[in-house]
CSV table of C-alpha atoms and ligand atoms in Angstrom, one decimal:
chain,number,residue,atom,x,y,z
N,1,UNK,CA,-14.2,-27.2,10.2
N,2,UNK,CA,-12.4,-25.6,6.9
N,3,UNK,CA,-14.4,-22.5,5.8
N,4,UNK,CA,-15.7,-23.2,2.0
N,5,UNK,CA,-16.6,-20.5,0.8
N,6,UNK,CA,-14.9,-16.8,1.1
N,7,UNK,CA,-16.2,-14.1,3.5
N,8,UNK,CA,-15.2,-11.5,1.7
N,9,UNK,CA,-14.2,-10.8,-2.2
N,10,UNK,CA,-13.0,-8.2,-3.8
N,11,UNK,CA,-12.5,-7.9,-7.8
N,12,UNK,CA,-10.1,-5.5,-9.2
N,13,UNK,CA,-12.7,-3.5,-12.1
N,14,UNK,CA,-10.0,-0.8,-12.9
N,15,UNK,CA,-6.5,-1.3,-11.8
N,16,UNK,CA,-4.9,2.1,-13.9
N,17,UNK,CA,-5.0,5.9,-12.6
N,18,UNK,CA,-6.7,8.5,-14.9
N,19,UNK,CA,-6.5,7.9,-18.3
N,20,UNK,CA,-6.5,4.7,-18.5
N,21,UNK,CA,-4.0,2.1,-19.7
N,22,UNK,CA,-3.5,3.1,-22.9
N,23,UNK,CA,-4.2,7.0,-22.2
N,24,UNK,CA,-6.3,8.1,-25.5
N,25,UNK,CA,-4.1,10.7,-26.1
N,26,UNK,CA,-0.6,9.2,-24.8
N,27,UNK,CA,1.9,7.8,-27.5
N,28,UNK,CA,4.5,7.1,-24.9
N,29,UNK,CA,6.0,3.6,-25.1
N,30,UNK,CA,4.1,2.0,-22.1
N,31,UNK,CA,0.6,3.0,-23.9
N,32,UNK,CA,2.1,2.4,-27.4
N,33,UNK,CA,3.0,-1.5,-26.3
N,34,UNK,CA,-0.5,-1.8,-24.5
N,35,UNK,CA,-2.0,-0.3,-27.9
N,36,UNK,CA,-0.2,-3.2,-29.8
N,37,UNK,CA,-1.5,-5.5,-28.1
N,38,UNK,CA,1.5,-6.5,-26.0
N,39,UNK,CA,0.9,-9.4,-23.9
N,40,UNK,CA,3.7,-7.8,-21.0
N,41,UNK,CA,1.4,-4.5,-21.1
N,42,UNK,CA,-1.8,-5.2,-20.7
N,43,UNK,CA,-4.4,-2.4,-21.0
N,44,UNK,CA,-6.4,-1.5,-17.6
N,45,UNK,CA,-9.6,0.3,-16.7
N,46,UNK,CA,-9.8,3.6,-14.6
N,47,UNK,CA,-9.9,2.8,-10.8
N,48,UNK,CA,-12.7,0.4,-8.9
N,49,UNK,CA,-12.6,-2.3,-6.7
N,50,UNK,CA,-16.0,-4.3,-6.2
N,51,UNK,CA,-16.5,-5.8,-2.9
N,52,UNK,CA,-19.3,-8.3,-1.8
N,53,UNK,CA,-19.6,-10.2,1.9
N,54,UNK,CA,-22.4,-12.4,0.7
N,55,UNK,CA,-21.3,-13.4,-2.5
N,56,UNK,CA,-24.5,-12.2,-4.2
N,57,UNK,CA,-24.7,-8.6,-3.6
N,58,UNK,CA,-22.0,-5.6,-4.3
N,59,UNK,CA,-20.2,-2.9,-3.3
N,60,UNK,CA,-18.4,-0.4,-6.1
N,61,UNK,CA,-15.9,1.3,-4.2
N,62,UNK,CA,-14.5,4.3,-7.0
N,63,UNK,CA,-17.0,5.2,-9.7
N,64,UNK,CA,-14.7,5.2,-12.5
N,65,UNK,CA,-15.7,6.8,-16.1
N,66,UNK,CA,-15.3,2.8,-17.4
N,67,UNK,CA,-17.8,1.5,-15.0
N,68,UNK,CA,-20.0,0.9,-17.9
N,69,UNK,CA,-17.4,-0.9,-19.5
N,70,UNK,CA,-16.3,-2.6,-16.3
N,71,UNK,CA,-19.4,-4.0,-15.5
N,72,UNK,CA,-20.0,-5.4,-19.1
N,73,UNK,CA,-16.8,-7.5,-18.3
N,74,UNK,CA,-17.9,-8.1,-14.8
N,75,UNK,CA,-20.1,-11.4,-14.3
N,76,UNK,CA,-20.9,-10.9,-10.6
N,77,UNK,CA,-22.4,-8.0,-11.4
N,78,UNK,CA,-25.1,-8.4,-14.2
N,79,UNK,CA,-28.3,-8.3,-13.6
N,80,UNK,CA,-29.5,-11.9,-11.8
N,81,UNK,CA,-33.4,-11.9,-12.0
N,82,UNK,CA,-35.5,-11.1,-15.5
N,83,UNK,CA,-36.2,-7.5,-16.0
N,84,UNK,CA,-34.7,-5.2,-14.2
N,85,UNK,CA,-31.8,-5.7,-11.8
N,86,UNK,CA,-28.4,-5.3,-10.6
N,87,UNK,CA,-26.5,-6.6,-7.7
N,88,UNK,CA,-24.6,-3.4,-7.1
N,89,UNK,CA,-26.3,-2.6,-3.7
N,90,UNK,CA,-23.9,0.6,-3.5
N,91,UNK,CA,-21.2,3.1,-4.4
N,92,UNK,CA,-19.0,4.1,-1.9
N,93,UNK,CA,-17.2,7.6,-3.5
N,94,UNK,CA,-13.5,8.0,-2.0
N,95,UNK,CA,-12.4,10.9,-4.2
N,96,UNK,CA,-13.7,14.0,-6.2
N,97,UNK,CA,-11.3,13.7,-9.4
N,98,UNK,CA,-13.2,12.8,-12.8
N,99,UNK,CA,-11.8,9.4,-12.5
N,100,UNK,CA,-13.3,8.7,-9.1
N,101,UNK,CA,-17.0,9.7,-9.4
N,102,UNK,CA,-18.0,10.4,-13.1
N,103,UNK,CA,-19.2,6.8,-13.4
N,104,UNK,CA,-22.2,7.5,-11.2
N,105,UNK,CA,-23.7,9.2,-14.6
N,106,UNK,CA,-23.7,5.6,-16.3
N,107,UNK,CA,-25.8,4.5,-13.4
N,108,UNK,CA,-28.6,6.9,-14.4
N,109,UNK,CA,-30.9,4.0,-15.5
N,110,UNK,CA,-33.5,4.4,-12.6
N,111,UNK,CA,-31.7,1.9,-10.6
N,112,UNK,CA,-32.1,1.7,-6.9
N,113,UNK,CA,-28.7,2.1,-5.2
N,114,UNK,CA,-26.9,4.0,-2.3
N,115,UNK,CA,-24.2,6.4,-3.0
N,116,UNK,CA,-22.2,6.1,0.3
N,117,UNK,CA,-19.5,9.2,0.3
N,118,UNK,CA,-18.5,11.7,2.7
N,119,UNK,CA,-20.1,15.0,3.1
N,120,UNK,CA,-18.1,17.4,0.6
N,121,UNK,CA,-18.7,14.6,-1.9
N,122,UNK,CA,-22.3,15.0,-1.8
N,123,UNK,CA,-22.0,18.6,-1.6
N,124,UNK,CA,-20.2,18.2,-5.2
N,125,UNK,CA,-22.5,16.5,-6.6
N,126,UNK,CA,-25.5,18.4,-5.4
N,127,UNK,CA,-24.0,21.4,-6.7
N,128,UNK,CA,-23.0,19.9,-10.5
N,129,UNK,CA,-27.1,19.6,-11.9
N,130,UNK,CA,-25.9,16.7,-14.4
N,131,UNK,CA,-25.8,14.3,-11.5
N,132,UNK,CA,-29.8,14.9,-11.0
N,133,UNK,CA,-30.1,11.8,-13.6
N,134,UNK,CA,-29.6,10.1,-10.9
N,135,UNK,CA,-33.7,9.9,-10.1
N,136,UNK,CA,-33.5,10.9,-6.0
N,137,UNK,CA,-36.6,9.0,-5.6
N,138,UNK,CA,-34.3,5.7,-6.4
N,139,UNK,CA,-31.2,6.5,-5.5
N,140,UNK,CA,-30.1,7.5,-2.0
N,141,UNK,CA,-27.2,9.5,-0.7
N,142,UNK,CA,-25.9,8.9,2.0
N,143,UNK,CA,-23.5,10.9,4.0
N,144,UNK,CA,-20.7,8.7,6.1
N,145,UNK,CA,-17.9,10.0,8.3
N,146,UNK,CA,-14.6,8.8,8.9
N,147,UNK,CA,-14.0,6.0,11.4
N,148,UNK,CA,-18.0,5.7,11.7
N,149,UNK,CA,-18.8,2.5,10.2
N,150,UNK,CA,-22.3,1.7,8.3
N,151,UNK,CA,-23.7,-1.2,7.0
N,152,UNK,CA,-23.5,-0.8,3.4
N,153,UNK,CA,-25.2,-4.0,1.8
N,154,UNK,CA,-23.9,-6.5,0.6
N,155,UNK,CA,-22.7,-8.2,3.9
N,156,UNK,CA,-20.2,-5.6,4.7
N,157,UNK,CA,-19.4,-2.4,6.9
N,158,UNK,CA,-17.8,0.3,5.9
N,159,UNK,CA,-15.6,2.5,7.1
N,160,UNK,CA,-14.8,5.6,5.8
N,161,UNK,CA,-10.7,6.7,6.5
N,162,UNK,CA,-9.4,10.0,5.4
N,163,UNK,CA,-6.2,9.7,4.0
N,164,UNK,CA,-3.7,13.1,3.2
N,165,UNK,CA,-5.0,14.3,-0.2
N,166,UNK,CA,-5.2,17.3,-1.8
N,167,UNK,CA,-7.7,19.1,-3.9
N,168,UNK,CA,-9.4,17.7,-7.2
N,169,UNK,CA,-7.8,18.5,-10.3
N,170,UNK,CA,-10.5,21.2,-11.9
N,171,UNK,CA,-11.0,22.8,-8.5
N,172,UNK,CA,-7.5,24.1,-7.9
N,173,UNK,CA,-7.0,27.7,-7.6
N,174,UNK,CA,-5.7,28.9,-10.9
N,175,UNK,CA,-1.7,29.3,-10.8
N,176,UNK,CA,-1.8,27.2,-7.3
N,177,UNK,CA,2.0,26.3,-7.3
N,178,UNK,CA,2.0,23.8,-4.5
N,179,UNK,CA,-0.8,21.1,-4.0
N,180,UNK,CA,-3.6,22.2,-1.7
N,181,UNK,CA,-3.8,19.9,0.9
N,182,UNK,CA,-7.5,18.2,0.7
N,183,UNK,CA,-9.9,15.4,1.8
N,184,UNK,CA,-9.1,12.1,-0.2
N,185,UNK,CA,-10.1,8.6,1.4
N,186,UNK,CA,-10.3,5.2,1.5
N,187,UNK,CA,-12.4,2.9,2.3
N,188,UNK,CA,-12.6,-0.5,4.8
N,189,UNK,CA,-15.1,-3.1,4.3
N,190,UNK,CA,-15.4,-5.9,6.9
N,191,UNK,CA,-17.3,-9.3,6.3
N,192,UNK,CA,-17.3,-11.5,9.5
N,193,UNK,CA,-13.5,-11.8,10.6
N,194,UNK,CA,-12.0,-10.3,7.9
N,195,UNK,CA,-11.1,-6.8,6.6
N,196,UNK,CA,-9.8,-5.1,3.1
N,197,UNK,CA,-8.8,-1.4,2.7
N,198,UNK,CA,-8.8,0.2,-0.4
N,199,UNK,CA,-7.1,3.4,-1.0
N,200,UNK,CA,-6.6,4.8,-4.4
N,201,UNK,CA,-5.0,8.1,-3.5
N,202,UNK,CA,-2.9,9.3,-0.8
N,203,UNK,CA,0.0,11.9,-0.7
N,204,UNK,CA,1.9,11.2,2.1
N,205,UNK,CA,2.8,8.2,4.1
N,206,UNK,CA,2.3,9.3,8.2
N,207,UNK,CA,1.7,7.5,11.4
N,208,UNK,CA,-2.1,8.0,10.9
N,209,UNK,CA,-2.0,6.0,7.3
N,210,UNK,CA,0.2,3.3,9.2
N,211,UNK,CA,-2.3,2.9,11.7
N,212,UNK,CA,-5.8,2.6,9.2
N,213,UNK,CA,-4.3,0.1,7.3
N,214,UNK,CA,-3.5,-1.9,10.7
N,215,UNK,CA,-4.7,-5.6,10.4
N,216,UNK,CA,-6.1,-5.1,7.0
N,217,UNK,CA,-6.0,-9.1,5.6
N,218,UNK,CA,-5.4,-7.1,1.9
N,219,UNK,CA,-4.6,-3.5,1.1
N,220,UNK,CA,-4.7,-2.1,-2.3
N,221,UNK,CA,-2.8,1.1,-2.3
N,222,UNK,CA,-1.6,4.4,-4.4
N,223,UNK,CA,0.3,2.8,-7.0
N,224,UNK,CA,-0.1,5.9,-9.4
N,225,UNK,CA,4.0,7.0,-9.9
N,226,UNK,CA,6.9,4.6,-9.3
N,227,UNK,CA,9.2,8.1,-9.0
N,228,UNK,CA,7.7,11.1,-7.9
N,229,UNK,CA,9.1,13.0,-11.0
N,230,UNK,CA,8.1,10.1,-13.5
N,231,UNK,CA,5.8,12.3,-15.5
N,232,UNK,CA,8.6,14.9,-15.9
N,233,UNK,CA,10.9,12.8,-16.8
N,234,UNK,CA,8.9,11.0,-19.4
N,235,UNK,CA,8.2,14.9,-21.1
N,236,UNK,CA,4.3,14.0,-20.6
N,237,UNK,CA,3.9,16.4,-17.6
N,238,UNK,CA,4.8,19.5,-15.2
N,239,UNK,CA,3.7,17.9,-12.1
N,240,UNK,CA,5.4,15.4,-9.7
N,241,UNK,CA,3.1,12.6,-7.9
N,242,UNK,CA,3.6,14.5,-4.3
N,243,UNK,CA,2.1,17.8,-6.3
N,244,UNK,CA,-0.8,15.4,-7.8
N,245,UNK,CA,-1.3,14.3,-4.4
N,246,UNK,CA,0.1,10.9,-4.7
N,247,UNK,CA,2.9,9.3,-2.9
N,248,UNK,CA,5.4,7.7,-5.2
N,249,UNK,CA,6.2,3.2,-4.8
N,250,UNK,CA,9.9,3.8,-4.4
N,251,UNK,CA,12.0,5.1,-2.7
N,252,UNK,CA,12.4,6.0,1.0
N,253,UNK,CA,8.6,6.8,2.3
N,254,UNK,CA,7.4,5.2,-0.8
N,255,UNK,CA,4.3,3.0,-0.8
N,256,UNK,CA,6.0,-0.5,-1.4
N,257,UNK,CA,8.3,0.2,1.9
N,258,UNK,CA,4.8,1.1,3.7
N,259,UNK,CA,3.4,-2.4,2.3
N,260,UNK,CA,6.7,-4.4,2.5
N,261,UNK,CA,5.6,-3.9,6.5
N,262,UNK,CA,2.7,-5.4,6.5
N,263,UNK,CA,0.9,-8.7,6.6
N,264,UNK,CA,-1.9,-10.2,4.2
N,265,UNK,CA,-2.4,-8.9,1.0
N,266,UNK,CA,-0.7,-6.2,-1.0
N,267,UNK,CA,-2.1,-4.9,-3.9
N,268,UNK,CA,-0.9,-1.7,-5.9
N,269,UNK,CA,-3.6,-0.2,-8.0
N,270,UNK,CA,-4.6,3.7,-9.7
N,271,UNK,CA,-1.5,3.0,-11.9
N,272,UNK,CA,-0.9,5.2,-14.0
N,273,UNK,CA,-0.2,5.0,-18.0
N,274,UNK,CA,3.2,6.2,-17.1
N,275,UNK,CA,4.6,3.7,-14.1
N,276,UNK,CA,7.1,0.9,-15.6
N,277,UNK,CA,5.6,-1.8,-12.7
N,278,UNK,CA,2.4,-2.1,-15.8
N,279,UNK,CA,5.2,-4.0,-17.8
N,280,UNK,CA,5.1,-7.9,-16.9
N,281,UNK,CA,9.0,-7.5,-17.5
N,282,UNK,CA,9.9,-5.0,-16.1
N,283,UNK,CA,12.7,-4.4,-13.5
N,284,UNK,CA,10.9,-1.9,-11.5
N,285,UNK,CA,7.7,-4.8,-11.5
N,286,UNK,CA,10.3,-7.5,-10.1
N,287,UNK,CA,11.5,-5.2,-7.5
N,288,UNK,CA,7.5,-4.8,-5.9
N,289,UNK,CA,6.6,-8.7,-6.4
N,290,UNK,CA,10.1,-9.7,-4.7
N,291,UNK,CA,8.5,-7.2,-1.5
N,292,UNK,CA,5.7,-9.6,-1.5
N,293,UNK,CA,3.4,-7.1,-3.3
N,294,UNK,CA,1.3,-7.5,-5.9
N,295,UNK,CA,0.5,-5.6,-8.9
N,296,UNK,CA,-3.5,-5.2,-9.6
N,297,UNK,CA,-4.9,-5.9,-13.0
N,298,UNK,CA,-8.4,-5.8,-14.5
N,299,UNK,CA,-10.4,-8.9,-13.2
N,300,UNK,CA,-8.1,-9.5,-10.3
N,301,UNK,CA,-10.3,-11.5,-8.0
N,302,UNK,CA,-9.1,-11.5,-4.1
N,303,UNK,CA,-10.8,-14.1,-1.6
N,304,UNK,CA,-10.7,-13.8,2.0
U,1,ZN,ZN1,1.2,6.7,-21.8
């Protein structure tokens, strides 16, 4: 019998890096064009995928700074009974930049939820007292480790997968001239037969990435830098991707010749203001859509 409905969907809530599509504070040309309202640069959302395997409830995977905003523009995830409610049954935390967790404050509303995130996570935000508004008599954390799987609501498992990482941003040791390697992850989510990765950061591309992502029916990957010296380049920045602990899409050990290899669904995402594939015309966004991969935006909805 043909299946009729999807086991598992995933919608894209934030397909840009940190910043944001246009940056605030970024008059290059990419966030000048998205600023004029450019229909071949269209503005994007700080990171977040939301994942549901029942159709009704949903997991936030990346707790963006826009998840206000992303939710507003989210119908699957407003409230569906009088009073209050939400179908957002969890947050699953894969990083400890700004961009990846600062959204949890917007969910301060005395909301029951699980925050899903591994151990140093928690530690973080244990030890930062603004992230008390989130009422512990409502909101549970929840410590997972990698390649141990939970039921997270929603109709789906997760599974926590480290990925090579390095350091948040503000916790770098001061003059720190190469990046610290440190826990980043991703995350898996199952419904029934079929599996989606999502994996925002990751700074090097090694057997043990190849491997997690194995039999994944859609990936959405580190799309952050299409060169690894892009911000230098563009005079916006002192860092390459591999020293912001991101691996760049081309080139030899890029990202789109890790996805090019695989099957299902290939989605870049955490793009940042800077990366030509944002551009509908671009040459660099031809080159990933001839590989077979796709290019995430805003609303993006993925059904498996
Ligand atoms: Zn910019």
């Amino acid at each position: 019998m043909q299946r009729q409905t999807a086991e598992l969907t995933a919608v894209v809530l934030g397909a840009a890096a940190g910043g944001g599509f246009p940056q605030w504070n970024c008059g290059c040309a990419l966030c000048n064009l998205a600023r004029s309202g450019d229909p071949r640069a269209r503005p994007a959302t700080q990171a977040s995928v939301a994942v549901s395997g029942n159709g009704t409830g949903w997991v936030i995977v990346g707790a963006s700074p826009d998840l206000r905003q992303q939710i507003l523009q989210t119908p699957q995830l407003w409230p569906q009974a009088e009073g209050r409610h939400s179908p957002i049954a969890s947050v699953v935390l894969v990083g400890g930049d700004v961009d990846a967790l600062a959204g949890l404050l917007v969910l301060r509303e005395r909301q029951a939820f699980t925050v899903y995130a591994p151990a140093p996570l928690l530690d973080l935000l244990r030890a930062n007292p603004i992230f008390g508004v989130l009422n512990p008599e409502v909101v549970r954390l929840e410590p997972i480790r990698p390649q141990q799987p939970v039921d997270c609501g929603a109709g789906l498992r997760l599974t926590l997968l480290e990925m090579p990482g390095k350091v948040p941003l503000y916790m770098e040791e001061p003059g720190a001239g190469s990046a610290e390697p440190g826990p980043t992850y991703a995350a898996r989510l199952q419904a029934g037969a079929r599996t989606i990765v999502v994996a925002p950061a990751c700074a090097n591309i090694d057997g043990d990435v190849r491997r997690q992502l194995h039999g994944a029916d859609a990936v959405f990957f580190d799309g952050t830098l299409f060169t690894d010296d892009e911000m230098i380049a563009a005079g916006l920045g002192i860092k390459t991707g591999h020293r912001m602990g991101h691996v760049p899409v081309s080139g030899p050990g890029g990202s789109l010749e890790l996805l090019a290899g695989l099957p299902g669904r290939r989605i870049l995402m955490h793009i940042n203001n800077t990366n030509p594939i944002l551009l509908s015309d671009s040459a660099e966004r031809r080159q990933v859509e001839a590989a077979g991969v796709e290019v995430a935006y805003d609303g993006m909805e993925v059904r498996l």
